[in-house]
């Protein structure tokens, strides 16, 4: 069987400018931040990003890597408004496809099922229709004759997700309370890259319903301890609130200079040093 | 005459007005956003609406003591929204006369003056399950003639979008720090349903950016019962956090 383990750099080497990239997690929760940081160290740009947005969106927006964003929101959860996403929007830095959370979910389902769209009762009557003139409605072929929104499939070239555990074959396990939509992201993408807190040899002792991501949907596996930092990855760790606050209040060039210049290891040690300075 | 009448605070009237939003809702999920709606939902479950479902704010359905009774991750939460067994009380950065709500951005959507959260789940919520609103500071900044980006769908927008939009659309009430408002008018325009004791209709009108319908006799928001007041003060919010969201008048 294929050993799919690779480094964050290996993952980024398989990505390229102009591609459509899905990013798992939700808000400031279980984001594949080590992979996003590796992406920031590359020259890759002009991305279409599909995300239940958190600091992944903020970081990529601040670094000018996004051409188009598909999202229902961007938030840091404990800090409601994502400052870099806000700043980028307020200077008109990228195109936005602003859709509803449920429309987003059905767009993922459509992509995962190789359907062009799925009908939803959402969007009608809201300005989501006004700001997305490309959205179409569809009339039910059954007796009800209802008119619903046909959410287009959110198919992606590649997806990045982060889970608690994975094996070398690409099976992934979540240990927190919420799977978010990470399995759907993997199924909706041509290639998916799964980072994890810890690689394991097998899942012999696992409750099967925690095995969220199946290997046939995964191209590469990266062991990245604290790879979701500073977002939460419960039960391994919660959100690093002081550091998130620093991220939200530090001018971007200063933050990038101190934390994002080197590799993942130097990021982690810079974070550690910063925490030591605070005590 | 009960002594509580003179001692009930503005925040406590707000809690009561929020709690009453879930009265007679049956076995549905109460999804409160904000502190005072959260106290209100728990008060309702403690008293007149014991069948309500509550979450821990994450993926677990919990009883009043926090004991888990179910699993509700985002994907199932969204199914509960479209299945209709839910009544959410959302916030609003802007809210207009027909109940259109905006949490997305202020100014031109193409390049907003102020980017806010994004539409989040407001479009799907408003078309599928009852949505009430909570506004902790009633002002002309929030209650506007026309919202900049319709996130939550109001009555006029739903009607214009047709039967699939109106089928399950309902906005039971809007609670602010000054009053309770509803849409019980012929044209579904916002109406002043009650003012909290200590507030006049004129104050509410002055803080609202559009004309409000008004019943001939305007009632006051109801008083809490002695039990309700005790629950709010000793069980649900013993530290008085509610007074920070809505300071005493």
Short mmCIF file of C-alpha atoms in Angstrom, two decimals:
data_model
loop_
_atom_site.label_atom_id
_atom_site.label_comp_id
_atom_site.label_asym_id
_atom_site.label_seq_id
_atom_site.Cartn_x
_atom_site.Cartn_y
_atom_site.Cartn_z
CA UNK A 1 0.00 0.00 0.00
CA UNK A 2 1.14 3.50 -0.76
CA UNK A 3 2.81 5.55 1.93
CA UNK A 4 1.43 9.03 1.31
CA UNK A 5 3.41 10.90 3.92
CA UNK A 6 5.05 14.11 2.80
CA UNK A 7 6.24 17.45 4.14
CA UNK A 8 4.33 20.75 3.93
CA UNK A 9 6.83 21.76 1.24
CA UNK A 10 5.98 18.62 -0.77
CA UNK A 11 2.31 19.61 -0.62
CA UNK A 12 2.98 23.14 -1.78
CA UNK A 13 5.17 21.84 -4.61
CA UNK A 14 2.03 20.17 -5.98
CA UNK A 15 -0.01 23.38 -5.90
CA UNK A 16 0.23 26.22 -8.39
CA UNK A 17 -0.91 29.76 -8.99
CA UNK A 18 -4.44 30.24 -10.30
CA UNK A 19 -5.86 27.08 -8.83
CA UNK A 20 -9.05 26.63 -6.82
CA UNK A 21 -8.19 25.66 -3.28
CA UNK A 22 -10.61 24.44 -0.59
CA UNK A 23 -9.62 24.88 3.05
CA UNK A 24 -11.32 22.84 5.78
CA UNK A 25 -12.15 23.75 9.37
CA UNK A 26 -14.62 26.43 10.43
CA UNK A 27 -13.86 30.01 11.52
CA UNK A 28 -10.91 29.81 13.87
CA UNK A 29 -11.28 26.05 14.39
CA UNK A 30 -9.08 23.21 13.15
CA UNK A 31 -7.68 25.11 10.20
CA UNK A 32 -4.75 23.48 8.33
CA UNK A 33 -2.54 26.38 9.34
CA UNK A 34 0.84 24.63 8.89
CA UNK A 35 -0.11 23.99 5.25
CA UNK A 36 -1.36 27.57 4.86
CA UNK A 37 1.93 28.85 6.31
CA UNK A 38 3.86 26.68 3.84
CA UNK A 39 1.73 28.16 1.08
CA UNK A 40 2.64 31.65 2.30
CA UNK A 41 6.34 30.79 1.99
CA UNK A 42 5.84 29.95 -1.69
CA UNK A 43 5.18 32.26 -4.64
CA UNK A 44 1.76 30.75 -5.27
CA UNK A 45 -0.87 33.41 -5.84
CA UNK A 46 -4.02 34.23 -7.83
CA UNK A 47 -5.96 31.61 -5.86
CA UNK A 48 -9.67 30.96 -5.73
CA UNK A 49 -10.19 30.05 -2.07
CA UNK A 50 -13.26 28.15 -0.85
CA UNK A 51 -13.54 28.29 2.95
CA UNK A 52 -15.75 28.61 6.00
CA UNK A 53 -13.42 31.48 6.62
CA UNK A 54 -11.09 32.04 9.53
CA UNK A 55 -7.48 33.20 9.80
CA UNK A 56 -6.63 31.04 6.76
CA UNK A 57 -8.55 33.59 4.70
CA UNK A 58 -7.08 36.50 6.69
CA UNK A 59 -3.48 35.35 6.19
CA UNK A 60 -3.86 34.66 2.48
CA UNK A 61 -5.75 37.93 1.96
CA UNK A 62 -3.14 39.95 3.84
CA UNK A 63 -0.40 38.37 1.73
CA UNK A 64 -2.29 39.20 -1.46
CA UNK A 65 -2.66 35.60 -2.59
CA UNK A 66 -6.42 35.55 -3.20
CA UNK A 67 -7.99 36.46 -6.53
CA UNK A 68 -11.44 35.20 -5.57
CA UNK A 69 -12.96 34.07 -2.31
CA UNK A 70 -16.01 31.82 -1.94
CA UNK A 71 -17.34 32.19 1.61
CA UNK A 72 -20.32 32.83 3.86
CA UNK A 73 -18.22 34.63 6.48
CA UNK A 74 -14.73 35.11 7.86
CA UNK A 75 -14.33 35.19 11.63
CA UNK A 76 -11.89 34.48 14.44
CA UNK A 77 -14.80 33.33 16.67
CA UNK A 78 -13.66 34.91 19.95
CA UNK A 79 -12.80 37.98 17.87
CA UNK A 80 -15.90 38.24 15.69
CA UNK A 81 -14.45 40.20 12.76
CA UNK A 82 -11.37 38.92 10.88
CA UNK A 83 -9.23 42.08 10.59
CA UNK A 84 -7.18 41.17 7.52
CA UNK A 85 -10.21 39.88 5.61
CA UNK A 86 -11.98 43.15 6.50
CA UNK A 87 -9.07 45.30 5.38
CA UNK A 88 -8.75 43.41 2.10
CA UNK A 89 -12.48 43.72 1.38
CA UNK A 90 -12.45 47.41 2.25
CA UNK A 91 -9.72 48.04 -0.29
CA UNK A 92 -11.47 45.85 -2.86
CA UNK A 93 -8.53 43.46 -2.97
CA UNK A 94 -10.31 40.39 -4.33
CA UNK A 95 -13.47 39.14 -5.94
CA UNK A 96 -16.02 37.65 -3.52
CA UNK A 97 -18.69 35.01 -4.03
CA UNK A 98 -20.67 35.61 -0.85
CA UNK A 99 -23.11 32.78 -0.25
CA UNK A 100 -25.01 31.40 2.71
CA UNK A 101 -23.55 28.70 5.01
CA UNK A 102 -26.10 26.12 3.85
CA UNK A 103 -25.66 27.02 0.19
CA UNK A 104 -21.95 26.48 0.74
CA UNK A 105 -22.57 23.05 2.28
CA UNK A 106 -24.79 21.95 -0.62
CA UNK A 107 -22.20 23.26 -3.08
CA UNK A 108 -19.71 20.90 -1.41
CA UNK A 109 -22.20 18.04 -1.55
CA UNK A 110 -22.84 18.70 -5.23
CA UNK A 111 -19.12 18.66 -5.98
CA UNK A 112 -18.59 15.50 -3.94
CA UNK A 113 -21.42 13.80 -5.82
CA UNK A 114 -20.26 15.01 -9.26
CA UNK A 115 -23.49 16.95 -9.72
CA UNK A 116 -23.55 20.37 -11.41
CA UNK A 117 -25.73 21.82 -8.65
CA UNK A 118 -28.12 21.02 -5.82
CA UNK A 119 -31.38 22.84 -5.05
CA UNK A 120 -31.72 24.66 -1.74
CA UNK A 121 -34.28 26.82 -0.01
CA UNK A 122 -31.84 29.62 0.70
CA UNK A 123 -30.71 32.77 -1.02
CA UNK A 124 -34.15 33.65 -2.42
CA UNK A 125 -35.19 37.14 -1.36
CA UNK A 126 -31.72 37.97 -0.04
CA UNK A 127 -29.00 40.09 -1.63
CA UNK A 128 -26.97 36.90 -2.14
CA UNK A 129 -28.87 36.75 -5.45
CA UNK A 130 -28.04 40.38 -6.25
CA UNK A 131 -24.31 40.14 -5.60
CA UNK A 132 -24.01 36.79 -7.40
CA UNK A 133 -25.77 37.47 -10.70
CA UNK A 134 -24.52 34.11 -11.96
CA UNK A 135 -26.69 32.19 -9.47
CA UNK A 136 -29.66 30.48 -11.10
CA UNK A 137 -32.95 29.17 -9.79
CA UNK A 138 -34.60 25.90 -10.72
CA UNK A 139 -38.25 24.88 -10.78
CA UNK A 140 -39.19 21.60 -9.18
CA UNK A 141 -40.36 19.08 -11.82
CA UNK A 142 -42.86 17.68 -9.30
CA UNK A 143 -46.36 18.80 -8.40
CA UNK A 144 -45.22 21.36 -5.85
CA UNK A 145 -43.63 23.41 -8.66
CA UNK A 146 -41.41 25.22 -6.19
CA UNK A 147 -38.65 27.52 -7.36
CA UNK A 148 -35.39 27.02 -5.50
CA UNK A 149 -31.81 28.18 -5.81
CA UNK A 150 -29.53 25.86 -7.79
CA UNK A 151 -26.26 26.09 -5.88
CA UNK A 152 -23.38 25.33 -8.25
CA UNK A 153 -20.95 22.59 -7.30
CA UNK A 154 -17.93 23.94 -5.42
CA UNK A 155 -15.46 21.70 -7.16
CA UNK A 156 -11.84 22.37 -6.24
CA UNK A 157 -8.43 21.49 -7.63
CA UNK A 158 -7.08 20.77 -4.18
CA UNK A 159 -8.26 20.73 -0.58
CA UNK A 160 -6.27 21.24 2.61
CA UNK A 161 -7.62 19.86 5.91
CA UNK A 162 -6.25 19.22 9.39
CA UNK A 163 -7.37 16.38 11.67
CA UNK A 164 -6.21 14.99 14.99
CA UNK A 165 -4.81 11.67 13.75
CA UNK A 166 -3.99 10.04 10.43
CA UNK A 167 -2.27 6.96 9.13
CA UNK A 168 0.27 6.85 6.31
CA UNK A 169 -2.37 5.74 3.85
CA UNK A 170 -4.47 8.85 4.25
CA UNK A 171 -7.16 7.75 6.65
CA UNK A 172 -7.98 10.58 9.04
CA UNK A 173 -9.57 10.68 12.48
CA UNK A 174 -11.18 13.60 14.29
CA UNK A 175 -11.37 13.51 18.08
CA UNK A 176 -13.25 16.75 18.73
CA UNK A 177 -17.02 17.17 18.82
CA UNK A 178 -17.50 18.51 15.29
CA UNK A 179 -16.27 17.07 11.98
CA UNK A 180 -17.00 20.43 10.33
CA UNK A 181 -17.03 19.59 6.59
CA UNK A 182 -13.52 18.23 6.16
CA UNK A 183 -14.58 14.90 4.62
CA UNK A 184 -16.71 16.77 2.09
CA UNK A 185 -13.79 19.06 1.21
CA UNK A 186 -11.67 15.98 0.49
CA UNK A 187 -14.43 14.43 -1.63
CA UNK A 188 -15.07 17.69 -3.49
CA UNK A 189 -11.43 18.11 -4.55
CA UNK A 190 -9.35 16.47 -7.27
CA UNK A 191 -6.57 16.12 -4.71
CA UNK A 192 -6.69 16.50 -0.94
CA UNK A 193 -3.85 17.00 1.51
CA UNK A 194 -4.41 16.00 5.10
CA UNK A 195 -2.23 17.29 7.90
CA UNK A 196 -2.56 15.76 11.35
CA UNK A 197 -1.38 16.25 14.91
CA UNK A 198 0.08 12.78 15.02
CA UNK A 199 0.63 9.92 12.61
CA UNK A 200 -0.52 6.54 13.92
CA UNK A 201 0.23 3.03 12.71
CA UNK A 202 -3.38 1.89 12.73
CA UNK A 203 -6.82 2.70 14.10
CA UNK A 204 -7.36 -0.66 15.79
CA UNK A 205 -8.76 0.93 18.94
CA UNK A 206 -10.72 3.73 17.24
CA UNK A 207 -14.46 4.17 17.32
CA UNK A 208 -15.23 3.79 13.60
CA UNK A 209 -17.41 6.89 13.41
CA UNK A 210 -14.40 9.04 14.34
CA UNK A 211 -12.65 7.94 11.12
CA UNK A 212 -13.90 10.90 9.14
CA UNK A 213 -11.67 10.97 6.07
CA UNK A 214 -11.10 7.88 3.96
CA UNK A 215 -7.81 7.28 2.17
CA UNK A 216 -9.22 7.09 -1.35
CA UNK A 217 -9.96 10.82 -1.09
CA UNK A 218 -6.48 11.79 0.11
CA UNK A 219 -3.31 12.35 -1.93
CA UNK A 220 -0.86 13.34 0.77
CA UNK A 221 -0.50 13.11 4.55
CA UNK A 222 1.57 15.50 6.64
CA UNK A 223 2.44 15.02 10.29
CA UNK A 224 2.24 18.56 11.68
CA UNK A 225 2.05 18.80 15.48
CA UNK A 226 0.34 22.08 16.43
CA UNK A 227 -0.43 22.30 12.73
CA UNK A 228 -3.72 24.07 13.42
CA UNK A 229 -2.09 26.68 15.67
CA UNK A 230 -3.35 29.30 16.54
CA UNK A 231 -6.81 27.93 15.77
CA UNK A 232 -8.31 25.24 17.98
CA UNK A 233 -7.76 21.51 17.52
CA UNK A 234 -9.65 20.01 20.43
CA UNK A 235 -9.06 17.82 22.36
CA UNK A 236 -5.35 18.15 21.52
CA UNK A 237 -5.39 21.89 22.26
CA UNK A 238 -7.70 24.87 22.36
CA UNK A 239 -7.31 28.13 20.50
CA UNK A 240 -4.22 30.16 21.43
CA UNK A 241 -6.23 33.22 22.39
CA UNK A 242 -3.34 35.53 23.35
CA UNK A 243 -1.54 34.73 20.12
CA UNK A 244 -4.71 35.15 18.07
CA UNK A 245 -5.12 38.57 19.66
CA UNK A 246 -1.57 39.40 18.66
CA UNK A 247 -2.31 38.30 15.10
CA UNK A 248 -5.43 40.46 15.04
CA UNK A 249 -3.78 43.60 16.40
CA UNK A 250 -0.29 43.54 14.85
CA UNK A 251 0.32 45.29 11.54
CA UNK A 252 0.66 42.60 8.87
CA UNK A 253 4.29 43.27 7.78
CA UNK A 254 5.44 43.16 11.38
CA UNK A 255 3.59 39.91 12.09
CA UNK A 256 4.83 38.28 8.88
CA UNK A 257 8.41 39.40 9.52
CA UNK A 258 8.50 37.92 13.00
CA UNK A 259 6.53 34.70 12.50
CA UNK A 260 6.28 33.72 8.85
CA UNK A 261 9.76 34.19 7.42
CA UNK A 262 11.18 30.77 8.27
CA UNK A 263 9.82 27.24 8.11
CA UNK A 264 7.16 25.66 10.33
CA UNK A 265 9.71 24.80 13.00
CA UNK A 266 10.88 28.39 13.24
CA UNK A 267 7.25 29.53 13.39
CA UNK A 268 6.63 27.23 16.35
CA UNK A 269 9.75 28.41 18.16
CA UNK A 270 8.94 32.08 17.46
CA UNK A 271 5.52 31.48 19.01
CA UNK A 272 7.13 29.84 22.02
CA UNK A 273 9.54 32.73 22.44
CA UNK A 274 6.71 35.24 22.20
CA UNK A 275 4.76 33.37 24.91
CA UNK A 276 7.82 33.35 27.16
CA UNK A 277 8.16 37.11 26.72
CA UNK A 278 4.59 37.56 27.92
CA UNK A 279 5.16 35.91 31.32
CA UNK B 1 -49.20 44.82 43.96
CA UNK B 2 -45.93 42.91 43.96
CA UNK B 3 -42.80 44.70 45.11
CA UNK B 4 -40.91 43.36 42.09
CA UNK B 5 -42.59 45.93 39.84
CA UNK B 6 -40.44 48.75 41.09
CA UNK B 7 -37.23 46.75 41.17
CA UNK B 8 -37.18 44.98 37.79
CA UNK B 9 -34.30 46.33 35.72
CA UNK B 10 -34.32 47.16 32.03
CA UNK B 11 -32.11 44.15 31.30
CA UNK B 12 -34.61 41.93 33.08
CA UNK B 13 -37.49 43.20 30.95
CA UNK B 14 -35.33 42.38 27.94
CA UNK B 15 -34.76 38.85 29.26
CA UNK B 16 -38.51 38.40 29.72
CA UNK B 17 -39.25 39.74 26.24
CA UNK B 18 -36.68 37.37 24.73
CA UNK B 19 -37.92 34.38 26.74
CA UNK B 20 -41.49 34.98 25.55
CA UNK B 21 -40.33 34.62 21.94
CA UNK B 22 -40.07 30.85 22.56
CA UNK B 23 -43.44 30.52 24.31
CA UNK B 24 -45.59 27.73 22.84
CA UNK B 25 -42.84 26.74 20.38
CA UNK B 26 -42.85 23.13 21.55
CA UNK B 27 -39.94 20.76 20.98
CA UNK B 28 -37.67 23.02 18.92
CA UNK B 29 -34.09 24.19 19.25
CA UNK B 30 -33.81 27.62 20.85
CA UNK B 31 -30.76 29.28 19.26
CA UNK B 32 -30.02 32.49 21.10
CA UNK B 33 -27.21 34.77 19.95
CA UNK B 34 -26.04 37.21 22.59
CA UNK B 35 -26.13 37.11 26.36
CA UNK B 36 -29.64 38.35 27.10
CA UNK B 37 -31.32 36.05 24.53
CA UNK B 38 -29.32 33.17 26.07
CA UNK B 39 -30.62 33.95 29.54
CA UNK B 40 -34.08 34.30 28.01
CA UNK B 41 -33.96 30.91 26.29
CA UNK B 42 -32.84 29.18 29.48
CA UNK B 43 -35.47 31.01 31.49
CA UNK B 44 -38.13 29.82 29.03
CA UNK B 45 -36.93 26.22 29.36
CA UNK B 46 -36.84 26.50 33.16
CA UNK B 47 -40.45 27.68 33.26
CA UNK B 48 -43.08 27.71 30.54
CA UNK B 49 -41.23 25.92 27.69
CA UNK B 50 -39.59 22.80 29.21
CA UNK B 51 -39.48 20.93 25.88
CA UNK B 52 -37.05 23.39 24.26
CA UNK B 53 -33.73 22.03 23.06
CA UNK B 54 -30.54 23.93 23.90
CA UNK B 55 -26.91 23.57 22.82
CA UNK B 56 -23.65 24.13 24.65
CA UNK B 57 -22.70 26.57 21.91
CA UNK B 58 -20.67 23.86 20.20
CA UNK B 59 -21.80 20.49 18.87
CA UNK B 60 -23.75 19.12 21.84
CA UNK B 61 -27.41 19.36 22.78
CA UNK B 62 -27.57 19.83 26.54
CA UNK B 63 -30.09 19.98 29.35
CA UNK B 64 -30.29 22.95 31.72
CA UNK B 65 -27.61 21.42 33.93
CA UNK B 66 -25.29 20.93 30.96
CA UNK B 67 -25.84 17.16 30.66
CA UNK B 68 -25.49 16.06 27.03
CA UNK B 69 -28.56 14.65 25.33
CA UNK B 70 -27.64 14.80 21.67
CA UNK B 71 -25.11 15.56 18.95
CA UNK B 72 -25.53 18.62 16.79
CA UNK B 73 -22.45 19.43 14.70
CA UNK B 74 -22.73 22.17 12.07
CA UNK B 75 -23.90 19.82 9.34
CA UNK B 76 -26.83 18.57 11.46
CA UNK B 77 -27.50 22.05 12.75
CA UNK B 78 -28.02 23.18 9.16
CA UNK B 79 -30.46 20.31 8.65
CA UNK B 80 -32.35 21.44 11.75
CA UNK B 81 -32.55 24.91 10.21
CA UNK B 82 -34.09 23.65 6.98
CA UNK B 83 -36.26 21.14 8.82
CA UNK B 84 -37.78 24.05 10.70
CA UNK B 85 -37.53 22.63 14.23
CA UNK B 86 -35.66 25.65 15.43
CA UNK B 87 -36.28 29.25 16.44
CA UNK B 88 -33.22 31.45 16.32
CA UNK B 89 -32.81 34.89 17.84
CA UNK B 90 -30.11 36.62 15.82
CA UNK B 91 -28.37 39.96 16.07
CA UNK B 92 -28.62 42.68 13.44
CA UNK B 93 -26.20 45.39 12.36
CA UNK B 94 -29.06 46.90 10.37
CA UNK B 95 -32.76 46.10 10.38
CA UNK B 96 -35.44 47.71 8.25
CA UNK B 97 -39.17 48.29 8.37
CA UNK B 98 -40.08 44.93 6.83
CA UNK B 99 -37.57 42.93 8.83
CA UNK B 100 -34.72 42.75 6.33
CA UNK B 101 -31.52 42.28 8.34
CA UNK B 102 -27.89 42.96 7.51
CA UNK B 103 -24.80 41.45 9.13
CA UNK B 104 -22.65 41.42 5.99
CA UNK B 105 -21.23 44.88 5.37
CA UNK B 106 -21.93 48.60 5.58
CA UNK B 107 -21.87 50.64 2.39
CA UNK B 108 -21.46 49.41 -1.16
CA UNK B 109 -21.01 45.63 -1.26
CA UNK B 110 -18.39 45.83 -4.04
CA UNK B 111 -16.03 47.70 -1.76
CA UNK B 112 -17.67 48.17 1.62
CA UNK B 113 -16.95 51.05 3.95
CA UNK B 114 -17.08 48.50 6.77
CA UNK B 115 -16.88 44.79 6.19
CA UNK B 116 -18.76 42.88 8.89
CA UNK B 117 -19.25 39.12 9.31
CA UNK B 118 -20.72 38.16 5.96
CA UNK B 119 -24.24 36.83 5.45
CA UNK B 120 -23.43 33.67 7.45
CA UNK B 121 -26.60 31.53 7.73
CA UNK B 122 -29.09 34.39 7.71
CA UNK B 123 -30.49 33.68 4.21
CA UNK B 124 -31.21 30.02 4.94
CA UNK B 125 -32.47 30.68 8.45
CA UNK B 126 -35.02 33.29 7.49
CA UNK B 127 -36.53 31.12 4.75
CA UNK B 128 -36.82 27.99 6.84
CA UNK B 129 -37.38 28.56 10.55
CA UNK B 130 -38.76 31.39 12.66
CA UNK B 131 -36.14 34.10 13.18
CA UNK B 132 -36.42 36.75 15.86
CA UNK B 133 -33.91 39.53 16.42
CA UNK B 134 -32.18 41.04 19.43
CA UNK B 135 -30.85 44.60 19.31
CA UNK B 136 -29.13 45.63 22.57
CA UNK B 137 -28.92 49.31 21.62
CA UNK B 138 -31.94 50.65 19.78
CA UNK B 139 -30.79 53.42 17.45
CA UNK B 140 -31.21 54.92 14.00
CA UNK B 141 -27.94 53.29 13.04
CA UNK B 142 -29.52 49.87 13.42
CA UNK B 143 -33.17 50.60 12.57
CA UNK B 144 -32.67 51.99 9.06
CA UNK B 145 -34.97 52.76 6.15
CA UNK B 146 -33.11 50.31 3.91
CA UNK B 147 -30.36 47.84 4.78
CA UNK B 148 -27.15 47.83 2.73
CA UNK B 149 -27.02 44.05 2.17
CA UNK B 150 -30.07 41.86 2.77
CA UNK B 151 -28.71 38.92 4.77
CA UNK B 152 -31.85 37.93 6.72
CA UNK B 153 -34.90 38.16 4.48
CA UNK B 154 -37.73 40.52 5.44
CA UNK B 155 -41.44 40.18 4.65
CA UNK B 156 -41.40 42.38 1.55
CA UNK B 157 -38.36 40.64 0.07
CA UNK B 158 -39.77 37.19 0.77
CA UNK B 159 -43.08 38.15 -0.86
CA UNK B 160 -41.26 39.48 -3.93
CA UNK B 161 -39.25 36.26 -4.21
CA UNK B 162 -42.36 34.09 -4.34
CA UNK B 163 -44.01 31.11 -2.61
CA UNK B 164 -40.81 29.11 -2.03
CA UNK B 165 -39.49 32.04 -0.03
CA UNK B 166 -42.66 32.79 1.93
CA UNK B 167 -43.65 29.17 2.64
CA UNK B 168 -41.83 28.88 5.97
CA UNK B 169 -40.79 32.51 6.44
CA UNK B 170 -41.69 34.08 9.77
CA UNK B 171 -40.23 36.84 11.95
CA UNK B 172 -42.05 36.56 15.27
CA UNK B 173 -40.50 39.50 17.09
CA UNK B 174 -37.71 41.99 17.49
CA UNK B 175 -36.58 42.75 21.03
CA UNK B 176 -34.48 45.83 21.77
CA UNK B 177 -33.39 47.55 24.95
CA UNK B 178 -36.38 49.86 24.55
CA UNK B 179 -39.26 47.79 23.22
CA UNK B 180 -40.73 44.71 21.63
CA UNK B 181 -41.61 45.04 17.96
CA UNK B 182 -43.48 42.72 15.63
CA UNK B 183 -44.96 42.64 12.13
CA UNK B 184 -48.63 42.16 13.01
CA UNK B 185 -49.83 44.71 10.47
CA UNK B 186 -51.68 44.31 7.17
CA UNK B 187 -48.62 45.18 5.10
CA UNK B 188 -46.19 43.36 7.44
CA UNK B 189 -44.47 46.59 8.40
CA UNK B 190 -42.76 46.75 11.79
CA UNK B 191 -45.07 47.64 14.67
CA UNK B 192 -44.40 48.71 18.20
CA UNK B 193 -45.87 45.83 20.23
CA UNK B 194 -44.87 46.93 23.73
CA UNK B 195 -42.46 49.32 25.41
CA UNK B 196 -40.40 48.32 28.40
CA UNK B 197 -41.57 50.10 31.57
CA UNK B 198 -39.77 53.44 31.81
CA UNK B 199 -39.74 53.93 28.03
CA UNK B 200 -42.17 56.02 26.00
CA UNK B 201 -43.35 55.36 22.47
CA UNK B 202 -41.84 58.70 21.47
CA UNK B 203 -38.41 57.59 22.64
CA UNK B 204 -38.63 54.46 20.51
CA UNK B 205 -39.82 56.43 17.50
CA UNK B 206 -36.98 58.92 17.91
CA UNK B 207 -34.48 56.06 17.90
CA UNK B 208 -35.99 54.42 14.81
CA UNK B 209 -35.11 55.47 11.26
CA UNK B 210 -38.55 54.77 9.77
CA UNK B 211 -42.18 55.26 10.81
CA UNK B 212 -43.41 52.59 13.21
CA UNK B 213 -46.95 51.27 13.25
CA UNK B 214 -48.47 51.57 16.71
CA UNK B 215 -51.52 50.01 18.30
CA UNK B 216 -54.18 52.31 19.74
CA UNK B 217 -53.32 51.24 23.24
CA UNK B 218 -49.66 50.49 23.67
CA UNK B 219 -48.97 47.96 26.41
CA UNK B 220 -45.90 47.70 28.57
CA UNK B 221 -43.66 44.65 28.28
CA UNK B 222 -44.95 42.24 30.91
CA UNK B 223 -43.54 41.97 34.41
CA UNK B 224 -41.54 38.90 35.36
CA UNK B 225 -43.15 36.57 37.87
CA UNK B 226 -41.46 36.24 41.26
CA UNK B 227 -40.15 32.83 40.19
CA UNK B 228 -38.75 34.19 36.94
CA UNK B 229 -37.02 37.05 38.69
CA UNK B 230 -35.50 34.69 41.22
CA UNK B 231 -34.26 32.38 38.45
CA UNK B 232 -32.67 35.24 36.52
CA UNK B 233 -30.95 36.67 39.57
CA UNK B 234 -29.85 33.57 41.43
CA UNK B 235 -29.59 30.78 38.85
CA UNK B 236 -29.19 32.07 35.31
CA UNK B 237 -27.12 35.23 35.77
CA UNK B 238 -26.00 35.55 39.40
CA UNK B 239 -23.09 37.84 38.39
CA UNK B 240 -25.39 40.36 36.74
CA UNK B 241 -23.71 40.22 33.34
CA UNK B 242 -27.06 41.24 31.81
CA UNK B 243 -26.59 44.76 33.16
CA UNK B 244 -23.45 45.10 31.06
CA UNK B 245 -25.33 44.29 27.86
CA UNK B 246 -28.21 46.58 28.80
CA UNK B 247 -27.28 49.06 31.55
CA UNK B 248 -29.98 50.10 34.04
CA UNK B 249 -32.01 52.96 32.59
#
